[in-house]
Short mmCIF file of C-alpha atoms in Angstrom, two decimals:
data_model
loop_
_atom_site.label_atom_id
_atom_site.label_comp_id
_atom_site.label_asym_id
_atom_site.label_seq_id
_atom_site.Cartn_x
_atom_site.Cartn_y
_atom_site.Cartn_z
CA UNK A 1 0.13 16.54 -15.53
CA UNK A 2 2.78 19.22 -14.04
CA UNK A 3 5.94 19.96 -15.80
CA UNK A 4 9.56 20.09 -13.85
CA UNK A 5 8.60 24.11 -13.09
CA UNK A 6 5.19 23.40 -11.28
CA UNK A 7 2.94 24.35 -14.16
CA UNK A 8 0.04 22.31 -14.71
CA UNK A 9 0.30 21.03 -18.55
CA UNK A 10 -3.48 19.42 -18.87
CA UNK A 11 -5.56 17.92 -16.21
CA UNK A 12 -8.74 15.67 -16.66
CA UNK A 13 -11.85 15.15 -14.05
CA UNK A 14 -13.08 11.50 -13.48
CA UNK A 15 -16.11 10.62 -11.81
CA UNK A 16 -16.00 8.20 -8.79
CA UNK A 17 -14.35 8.26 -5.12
CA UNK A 18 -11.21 8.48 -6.19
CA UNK A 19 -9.92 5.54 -3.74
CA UNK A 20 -8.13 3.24 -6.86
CA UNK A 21 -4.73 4.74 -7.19
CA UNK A 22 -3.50 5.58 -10.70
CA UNK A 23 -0.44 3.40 -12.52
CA UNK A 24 2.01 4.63 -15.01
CA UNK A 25 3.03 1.89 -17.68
CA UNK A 26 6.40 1.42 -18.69
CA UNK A 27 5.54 3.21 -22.20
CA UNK A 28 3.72 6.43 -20.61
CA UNK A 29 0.23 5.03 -20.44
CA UNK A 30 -1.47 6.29 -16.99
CA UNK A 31 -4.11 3.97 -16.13
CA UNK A 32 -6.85 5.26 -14.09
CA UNK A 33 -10.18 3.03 -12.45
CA UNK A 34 -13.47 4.47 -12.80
CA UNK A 35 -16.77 4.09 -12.61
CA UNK A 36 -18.75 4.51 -15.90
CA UNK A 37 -22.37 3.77 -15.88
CA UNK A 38 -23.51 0.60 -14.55
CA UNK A 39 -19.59 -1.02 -14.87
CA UNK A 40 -16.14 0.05 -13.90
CA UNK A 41 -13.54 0.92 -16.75
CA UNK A 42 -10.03 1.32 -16.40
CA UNK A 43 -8.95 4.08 -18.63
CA UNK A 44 -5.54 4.79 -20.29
CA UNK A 45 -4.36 8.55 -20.89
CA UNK A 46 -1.68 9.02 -23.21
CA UNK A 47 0.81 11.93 -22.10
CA UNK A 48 -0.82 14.84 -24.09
CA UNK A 49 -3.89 14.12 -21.77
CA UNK A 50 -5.83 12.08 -24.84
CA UNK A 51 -7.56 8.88 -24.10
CA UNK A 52 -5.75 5.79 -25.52
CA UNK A 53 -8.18 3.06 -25.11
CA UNK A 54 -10.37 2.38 -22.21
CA UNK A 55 -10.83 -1.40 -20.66
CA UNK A 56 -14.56 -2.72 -18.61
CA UNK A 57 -13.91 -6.11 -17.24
CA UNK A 58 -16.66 -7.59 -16.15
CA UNK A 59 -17.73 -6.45 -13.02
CA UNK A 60 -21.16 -6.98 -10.40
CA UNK A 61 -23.37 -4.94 -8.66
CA UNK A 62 -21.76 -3.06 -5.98
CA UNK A 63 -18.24 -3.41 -6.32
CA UNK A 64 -14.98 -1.23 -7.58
CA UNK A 65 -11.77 -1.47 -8.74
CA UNK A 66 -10.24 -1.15 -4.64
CA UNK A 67 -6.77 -1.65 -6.59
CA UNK A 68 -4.99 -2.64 -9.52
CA UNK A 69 -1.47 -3.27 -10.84
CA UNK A 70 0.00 -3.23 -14.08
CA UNK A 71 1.46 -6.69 -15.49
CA UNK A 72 3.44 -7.38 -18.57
CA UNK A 73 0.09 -8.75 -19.97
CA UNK A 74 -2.66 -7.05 -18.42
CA UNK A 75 -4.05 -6.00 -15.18
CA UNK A 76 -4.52 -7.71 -11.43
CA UNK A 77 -7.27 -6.12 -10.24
CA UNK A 78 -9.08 -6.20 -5.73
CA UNK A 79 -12.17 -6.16 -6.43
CA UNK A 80 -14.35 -5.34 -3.34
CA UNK A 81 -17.78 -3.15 -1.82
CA UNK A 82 -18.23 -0.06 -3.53
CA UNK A 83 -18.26 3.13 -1.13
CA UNK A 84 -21.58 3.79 0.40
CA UNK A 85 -22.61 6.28 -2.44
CA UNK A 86 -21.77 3.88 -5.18
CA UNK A 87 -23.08 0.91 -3.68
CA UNK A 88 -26.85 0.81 -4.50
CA UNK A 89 -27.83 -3.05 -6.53
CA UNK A 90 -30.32 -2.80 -9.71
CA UNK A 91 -33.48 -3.15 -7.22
CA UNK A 92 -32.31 -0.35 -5.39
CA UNK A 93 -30.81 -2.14 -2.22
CA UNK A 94 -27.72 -2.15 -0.67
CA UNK A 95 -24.93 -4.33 -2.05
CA UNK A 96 -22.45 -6.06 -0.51
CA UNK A 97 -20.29 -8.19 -3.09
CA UNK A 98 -17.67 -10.92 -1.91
CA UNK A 99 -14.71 -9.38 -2.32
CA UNK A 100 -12.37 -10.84 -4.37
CA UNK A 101 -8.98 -10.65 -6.61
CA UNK A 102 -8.97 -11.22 -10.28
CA UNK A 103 -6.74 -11.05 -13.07
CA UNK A 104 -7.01 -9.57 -17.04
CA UNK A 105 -5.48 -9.20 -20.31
CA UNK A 106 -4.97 -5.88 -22.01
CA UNK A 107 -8.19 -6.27 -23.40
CA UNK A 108 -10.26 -6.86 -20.55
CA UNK A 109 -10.26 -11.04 -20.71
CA UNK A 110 -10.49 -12.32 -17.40
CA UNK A 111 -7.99 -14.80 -16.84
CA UNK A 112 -9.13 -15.88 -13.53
CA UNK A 113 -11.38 -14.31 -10.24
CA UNK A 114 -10.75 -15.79 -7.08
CA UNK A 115 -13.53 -15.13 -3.98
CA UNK A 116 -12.08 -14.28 -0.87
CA UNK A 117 -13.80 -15.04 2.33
CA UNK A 118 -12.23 -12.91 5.44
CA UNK A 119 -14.01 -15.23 7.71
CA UNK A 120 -14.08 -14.81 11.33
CA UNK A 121 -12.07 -12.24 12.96
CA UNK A 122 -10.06 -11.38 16.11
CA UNK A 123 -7.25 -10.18 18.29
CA UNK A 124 -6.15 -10.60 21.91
CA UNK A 125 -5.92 -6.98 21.81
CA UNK A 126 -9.60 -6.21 20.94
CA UNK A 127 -11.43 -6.17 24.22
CA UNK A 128 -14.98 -5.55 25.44
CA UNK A 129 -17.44 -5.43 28.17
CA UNK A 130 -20.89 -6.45 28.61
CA UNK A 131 -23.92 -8.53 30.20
CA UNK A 132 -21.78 -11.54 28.29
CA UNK A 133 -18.78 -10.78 30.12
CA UNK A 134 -20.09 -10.23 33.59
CA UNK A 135 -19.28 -6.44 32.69
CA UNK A 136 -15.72 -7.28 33.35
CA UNK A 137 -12.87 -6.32 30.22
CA UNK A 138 -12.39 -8.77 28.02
CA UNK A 139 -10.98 -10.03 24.52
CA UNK A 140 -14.40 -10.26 22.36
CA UNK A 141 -15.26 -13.47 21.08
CA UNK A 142 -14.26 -14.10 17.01
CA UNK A 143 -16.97 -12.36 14.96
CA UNK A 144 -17.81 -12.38 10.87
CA UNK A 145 -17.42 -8.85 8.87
CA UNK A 146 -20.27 -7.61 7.57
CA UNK A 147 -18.29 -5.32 5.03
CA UNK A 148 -14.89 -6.03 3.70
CA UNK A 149 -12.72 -3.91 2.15
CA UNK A 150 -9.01 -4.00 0.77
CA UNK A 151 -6.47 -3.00 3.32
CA UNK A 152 -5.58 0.35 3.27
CA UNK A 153 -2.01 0.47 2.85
CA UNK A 154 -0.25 -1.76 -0.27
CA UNK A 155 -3.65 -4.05 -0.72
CA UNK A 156 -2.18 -5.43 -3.86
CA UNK A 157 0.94 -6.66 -4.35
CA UNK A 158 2.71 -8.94 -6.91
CA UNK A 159 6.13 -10.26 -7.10
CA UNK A 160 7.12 -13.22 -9.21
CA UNK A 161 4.70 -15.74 -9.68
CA UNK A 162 2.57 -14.67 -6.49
CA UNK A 163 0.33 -12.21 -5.55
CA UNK A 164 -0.26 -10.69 -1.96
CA UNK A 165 -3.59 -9.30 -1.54
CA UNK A 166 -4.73 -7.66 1.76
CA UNK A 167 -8.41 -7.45 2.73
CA UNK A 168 -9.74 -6.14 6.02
CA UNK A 169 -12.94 -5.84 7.95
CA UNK A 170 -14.05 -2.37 7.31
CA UNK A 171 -15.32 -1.44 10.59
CA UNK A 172 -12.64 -3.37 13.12
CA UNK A 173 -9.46 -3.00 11.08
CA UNK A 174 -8.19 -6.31 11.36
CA UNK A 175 -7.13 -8.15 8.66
CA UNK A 176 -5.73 -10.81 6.53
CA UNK A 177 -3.19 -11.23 3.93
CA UNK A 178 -4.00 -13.77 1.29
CA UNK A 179 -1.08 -15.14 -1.26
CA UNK A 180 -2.07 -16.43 -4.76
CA UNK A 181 -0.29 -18.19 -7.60
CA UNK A 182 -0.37 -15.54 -10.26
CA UNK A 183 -0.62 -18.19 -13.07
CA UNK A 184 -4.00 -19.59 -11.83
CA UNK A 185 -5.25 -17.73 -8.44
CA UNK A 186 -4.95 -20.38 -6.06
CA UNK A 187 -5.18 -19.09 -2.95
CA UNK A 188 -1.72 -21.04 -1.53
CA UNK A 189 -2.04 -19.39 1.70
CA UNK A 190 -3.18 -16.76 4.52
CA UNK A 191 -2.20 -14.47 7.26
CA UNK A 192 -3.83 -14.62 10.80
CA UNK A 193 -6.20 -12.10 11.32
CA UNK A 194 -4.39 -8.94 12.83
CA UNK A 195 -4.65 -5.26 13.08
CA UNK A 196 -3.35 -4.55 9.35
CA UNK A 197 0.00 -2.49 8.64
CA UNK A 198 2.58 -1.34 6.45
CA UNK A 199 3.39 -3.92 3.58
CA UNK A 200 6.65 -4.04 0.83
CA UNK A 201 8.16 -6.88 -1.44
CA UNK A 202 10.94 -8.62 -0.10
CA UNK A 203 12.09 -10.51 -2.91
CA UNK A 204 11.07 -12.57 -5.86
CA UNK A 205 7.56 -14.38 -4.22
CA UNK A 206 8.74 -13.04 -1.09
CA UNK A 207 6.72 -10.31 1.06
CA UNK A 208 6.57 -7.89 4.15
CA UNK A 209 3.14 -7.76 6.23
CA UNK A 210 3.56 -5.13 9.03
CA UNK A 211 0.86 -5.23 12.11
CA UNK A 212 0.09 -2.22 14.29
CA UNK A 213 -2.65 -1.41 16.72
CA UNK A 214 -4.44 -3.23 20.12
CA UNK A 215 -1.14 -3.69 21.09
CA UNK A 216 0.59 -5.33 17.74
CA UNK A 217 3.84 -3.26 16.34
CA UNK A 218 5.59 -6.00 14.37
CA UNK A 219 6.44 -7.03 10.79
CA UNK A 220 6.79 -10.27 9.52
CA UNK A 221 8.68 -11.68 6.33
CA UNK A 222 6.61 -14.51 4.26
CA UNK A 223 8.28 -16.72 1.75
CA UNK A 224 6.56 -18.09 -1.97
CA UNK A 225 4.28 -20.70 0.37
CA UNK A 226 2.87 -18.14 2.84
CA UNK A 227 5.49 -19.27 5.59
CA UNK A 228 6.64 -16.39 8.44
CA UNK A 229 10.75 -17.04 7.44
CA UNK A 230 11.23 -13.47 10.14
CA UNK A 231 9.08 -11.51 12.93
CA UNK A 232 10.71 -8.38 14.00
CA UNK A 233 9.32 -6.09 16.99
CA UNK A 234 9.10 -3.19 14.89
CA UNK A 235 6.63 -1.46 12.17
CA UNK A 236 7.24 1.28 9.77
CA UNK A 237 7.67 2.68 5.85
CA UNK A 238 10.00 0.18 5.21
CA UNK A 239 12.81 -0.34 2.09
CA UNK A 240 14.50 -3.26 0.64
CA UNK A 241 17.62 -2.25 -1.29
CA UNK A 242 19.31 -4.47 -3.97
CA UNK A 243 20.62 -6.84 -1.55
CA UNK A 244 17.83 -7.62 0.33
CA UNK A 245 18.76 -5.11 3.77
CA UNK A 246 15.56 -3.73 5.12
CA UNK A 247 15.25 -0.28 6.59
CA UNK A 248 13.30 2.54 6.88
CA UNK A 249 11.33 4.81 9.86
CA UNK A 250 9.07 3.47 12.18
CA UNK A 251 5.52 4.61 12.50
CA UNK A 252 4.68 3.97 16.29
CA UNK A 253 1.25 5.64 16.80
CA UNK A 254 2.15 7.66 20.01
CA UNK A 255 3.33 11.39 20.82
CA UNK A 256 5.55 12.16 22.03
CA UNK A 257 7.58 10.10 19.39
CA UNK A 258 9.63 7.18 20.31
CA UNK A 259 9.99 6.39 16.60
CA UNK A 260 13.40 5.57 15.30
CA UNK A 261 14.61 4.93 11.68
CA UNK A 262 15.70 1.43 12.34
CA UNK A 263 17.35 -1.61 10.02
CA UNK A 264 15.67 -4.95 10.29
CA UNK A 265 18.53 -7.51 10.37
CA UNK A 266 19.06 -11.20 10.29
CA UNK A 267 17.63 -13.60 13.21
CA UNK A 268 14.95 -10.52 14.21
CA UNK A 269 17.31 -8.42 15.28
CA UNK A 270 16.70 -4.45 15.14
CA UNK A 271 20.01 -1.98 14.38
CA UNK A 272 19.04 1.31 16.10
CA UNK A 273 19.22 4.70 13.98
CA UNK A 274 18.58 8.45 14.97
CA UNK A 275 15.34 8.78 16.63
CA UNK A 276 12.25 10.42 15.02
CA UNK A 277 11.08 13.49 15.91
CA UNK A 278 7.27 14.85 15.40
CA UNK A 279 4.57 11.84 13.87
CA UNK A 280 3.60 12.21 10.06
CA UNK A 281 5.58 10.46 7.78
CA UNK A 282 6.05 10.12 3.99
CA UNK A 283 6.96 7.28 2.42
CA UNK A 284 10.87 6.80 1.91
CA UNK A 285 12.86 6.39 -1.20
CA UNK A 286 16.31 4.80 -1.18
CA UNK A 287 19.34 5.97 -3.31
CA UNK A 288 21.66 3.67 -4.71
CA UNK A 289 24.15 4.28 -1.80
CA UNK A 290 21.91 3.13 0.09
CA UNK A 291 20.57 6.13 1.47
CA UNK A 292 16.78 7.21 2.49
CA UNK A 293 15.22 9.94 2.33
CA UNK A 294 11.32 11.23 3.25
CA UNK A 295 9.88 14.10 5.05
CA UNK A 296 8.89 14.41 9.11
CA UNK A 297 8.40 16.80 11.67
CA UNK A 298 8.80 19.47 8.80
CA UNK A 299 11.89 18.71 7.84
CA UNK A 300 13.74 16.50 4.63
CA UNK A 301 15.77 14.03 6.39
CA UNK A 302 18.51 11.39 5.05
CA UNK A 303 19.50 8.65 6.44
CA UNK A 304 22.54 6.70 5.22
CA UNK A 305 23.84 3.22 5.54
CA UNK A 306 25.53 4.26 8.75
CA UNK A 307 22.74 5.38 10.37
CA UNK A 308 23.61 8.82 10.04
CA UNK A 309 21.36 10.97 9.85
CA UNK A 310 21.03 14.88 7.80
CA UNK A 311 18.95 17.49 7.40
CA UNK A 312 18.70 18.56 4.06
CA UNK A 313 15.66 21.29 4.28
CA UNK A 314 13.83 22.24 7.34
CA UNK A 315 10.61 24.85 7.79
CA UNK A 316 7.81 25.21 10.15
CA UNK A 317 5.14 22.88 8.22
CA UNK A 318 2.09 21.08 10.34
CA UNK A 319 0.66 19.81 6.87
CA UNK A 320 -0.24 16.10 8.15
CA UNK A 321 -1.57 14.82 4.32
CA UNK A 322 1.37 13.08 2.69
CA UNK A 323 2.07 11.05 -0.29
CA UNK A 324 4.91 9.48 -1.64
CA UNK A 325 8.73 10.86 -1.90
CA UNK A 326 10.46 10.30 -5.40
CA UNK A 327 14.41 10.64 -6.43
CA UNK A 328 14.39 12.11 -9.80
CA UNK A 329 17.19 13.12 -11.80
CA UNK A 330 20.19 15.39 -10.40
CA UNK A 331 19.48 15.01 -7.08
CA UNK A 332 15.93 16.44 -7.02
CA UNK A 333 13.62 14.72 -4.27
CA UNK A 334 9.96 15.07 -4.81
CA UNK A 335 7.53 15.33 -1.75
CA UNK A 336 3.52 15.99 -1.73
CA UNK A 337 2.43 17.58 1.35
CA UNK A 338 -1.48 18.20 1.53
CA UNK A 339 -2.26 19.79 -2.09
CA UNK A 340 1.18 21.00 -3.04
CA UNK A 341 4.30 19.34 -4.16
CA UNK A 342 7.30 20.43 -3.08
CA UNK A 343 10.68 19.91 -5.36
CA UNK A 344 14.49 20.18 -3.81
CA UNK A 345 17.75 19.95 -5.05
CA UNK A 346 19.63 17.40 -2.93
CA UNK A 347 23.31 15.52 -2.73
CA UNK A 348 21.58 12.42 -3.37
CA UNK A 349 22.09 9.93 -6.35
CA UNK A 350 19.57 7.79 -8.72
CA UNK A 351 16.62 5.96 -7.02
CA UNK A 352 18.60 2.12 -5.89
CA UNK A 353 17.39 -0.86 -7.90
CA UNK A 354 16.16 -3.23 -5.38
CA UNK A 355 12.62 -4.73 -4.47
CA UNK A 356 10.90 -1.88 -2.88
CA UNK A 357 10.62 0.22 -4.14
CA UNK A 358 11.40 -0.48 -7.18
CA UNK A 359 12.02 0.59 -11.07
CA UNK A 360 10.02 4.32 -12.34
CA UNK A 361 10.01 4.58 -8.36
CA UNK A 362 6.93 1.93 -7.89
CA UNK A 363 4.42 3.82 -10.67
CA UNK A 364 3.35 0.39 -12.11
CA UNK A 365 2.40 -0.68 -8.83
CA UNK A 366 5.22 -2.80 -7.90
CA UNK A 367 7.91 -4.77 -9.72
CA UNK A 368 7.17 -7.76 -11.44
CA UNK A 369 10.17 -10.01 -10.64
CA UNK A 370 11.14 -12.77 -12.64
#
């Protein structure tokens, strides 16, 4: 725990790979995933550093807590294959659980577990060459995972009465997005398999799957029922203010960059903003004008509802590790960059109330909307 002036007020070690991200309850309860002898606990730290209570749902050989959210109620928890360290069975073999999604009460109750089967896999874009093929390029035929993970951007995501959980093969890195009912797991339906991407909540039930690689930069908007309602040419950190306008910078995996911050509008049409200098990115906030900020190319840029675009802080930085960026009180904007954080005072207001991200700047996970 750091205070506002950088100094470190307590700080706790935790065994493990450290691949679950942490979640902040609404009352000040961090909740951290573990593994503790032969199980997996989820562990809440009170904010004087003591332990509160910790929680072991049941768990089997070989898999981890991949990632969790905090409910009103409990816990939604992606289960899936340990790392390669971890994952050792009782006999002494490898392990290599079905992944799947589950959800818990505070104390650990499971409420319902739902296996989820990737199935076969593939992409136009994934090509190959061989005695098969007559040595000549070619997509490869649809193959079955032998390890699957959860995606590695926003795996778990819940909004209103459904959950989006993302699961991908761990070698290939194509993927699928599956959508449950959060009141009883039913899977109600699936993305394609596709090179996986950027994700945010759109709305109540309502979600953004973004695609990039072999030749996929899109992002497509699913309703409640796992229907594509949008497809926009386009891929990035995206935001969704209060009412429901979708914006952010894209993340186009080239140099130089051709990357613009760009608005997804109505009928998949893209509004052009300033173009994007450098590659690394951090993941935007949104101010209740309307206004984004996050940090590229060494520089803290804002971008506001007309596109314009200002450079609040600039220094010669080539730090590529970066985290999240947070709007705290009085202007300050919050960035990680490798192993430091980096505070500023800016002209920008509160953190904007809309889907993503959302209330206590997305430290529960995501919102729960009603």
């Amino acid at each position: 725990m750091i205070d506002s002036t950088g100094s470190v007020v307590w700080q706790r070690g935790y065994a493990g790979t450290g691949r679950p991200r942490s979640r902040l309850s609404a009352e000040g309860t961090l909740w951290v995933a573990y593994p503790k002898q032969a199980g997996r606990v989820l562990e809440g730290v009170l904010p004087d550093g003591s332990t509160d209570r910790a929680v072991a749902p049941e768990s089997e050989a070989g898999e981890e807590v991949s990632a969790f959210v905090l409910l009103d109620d409990g816990f939604c928890v992606a289960w899936a294959g340990a790392s390669r360290i971890l994952r050792v069975s009782q006999d002494e073999q490898p392990a290599f659980p079905r992944p799947r999604v589950a959800r818990y009460t505070w104390e650990g109750n499971c409420v319902w577990s739902t296996p989820i089967v990737l199935g076969a896999v593939s992409h136009p874009g994934v090509v190959g060459m061989g005695v098969d093929t007559g040595w000549e390029v070619r997509p490869l035929r649809p193959w079955v995972p032998e390890e699957v993970g959860v995606d590695h951007w926003e795996p778990l995501l819940v909004s209103g009465d459904r959950v989006a959980a993302s699961f991908t093969d761990a070698r290939g890195g194509l993927g699928r997005t599956f959508f449950l009912d959060l009141t009883d797991g039913a899977i109600v339906a699936a993305t394609s398999p596709a090179p996986t991407g950027r994700k945010a909540i759109a709305g109540p039930g309502e979600f953004l799957i973004g695609s990039q690689g072999y030749g996929e930069f899109t992002t497509g908007r699913y309703d409640r029922d796992g229907r594509e309602t949008a497809r926009w040419a386009s891929h990035g950190a995206m935001l969704v203010d209060g009412g429901g306008a979708i914006c952010g910078p894209e993340l186009e995996n080239r140099l130089p960059s051709k990357s613009r911050f760009r608005r997804l509008a109505p009928d998949n049409r893209l509004v052009d903003g300033p173009l994007l200098t450098g590659y690394d990115t951090s993941y935007p906030a949104m101010d209740r004008e309307g206004t984004a900020v996050f940090w590229r190319d060494g520089k803290l840029l804002a971008v506001d509802t007309d596109m314009a675009s200002d450079e609040l802080f600039a220094m010669d930085d080539s730090r590529n590790i970066m985290g999240r960026t947070l709007l705290l009180g009085d202007g300050r904007v919050v960035v990680s960059l490798d192993s430091e954080v980096l505070v500023f005072h800016s002209p920008l207001g509160p953190l904007a109330e809309g889907p993503w991200p959302c209330g206590d700047a997305n430290l529960l996970g995501n919102p729960v909307l009603g």
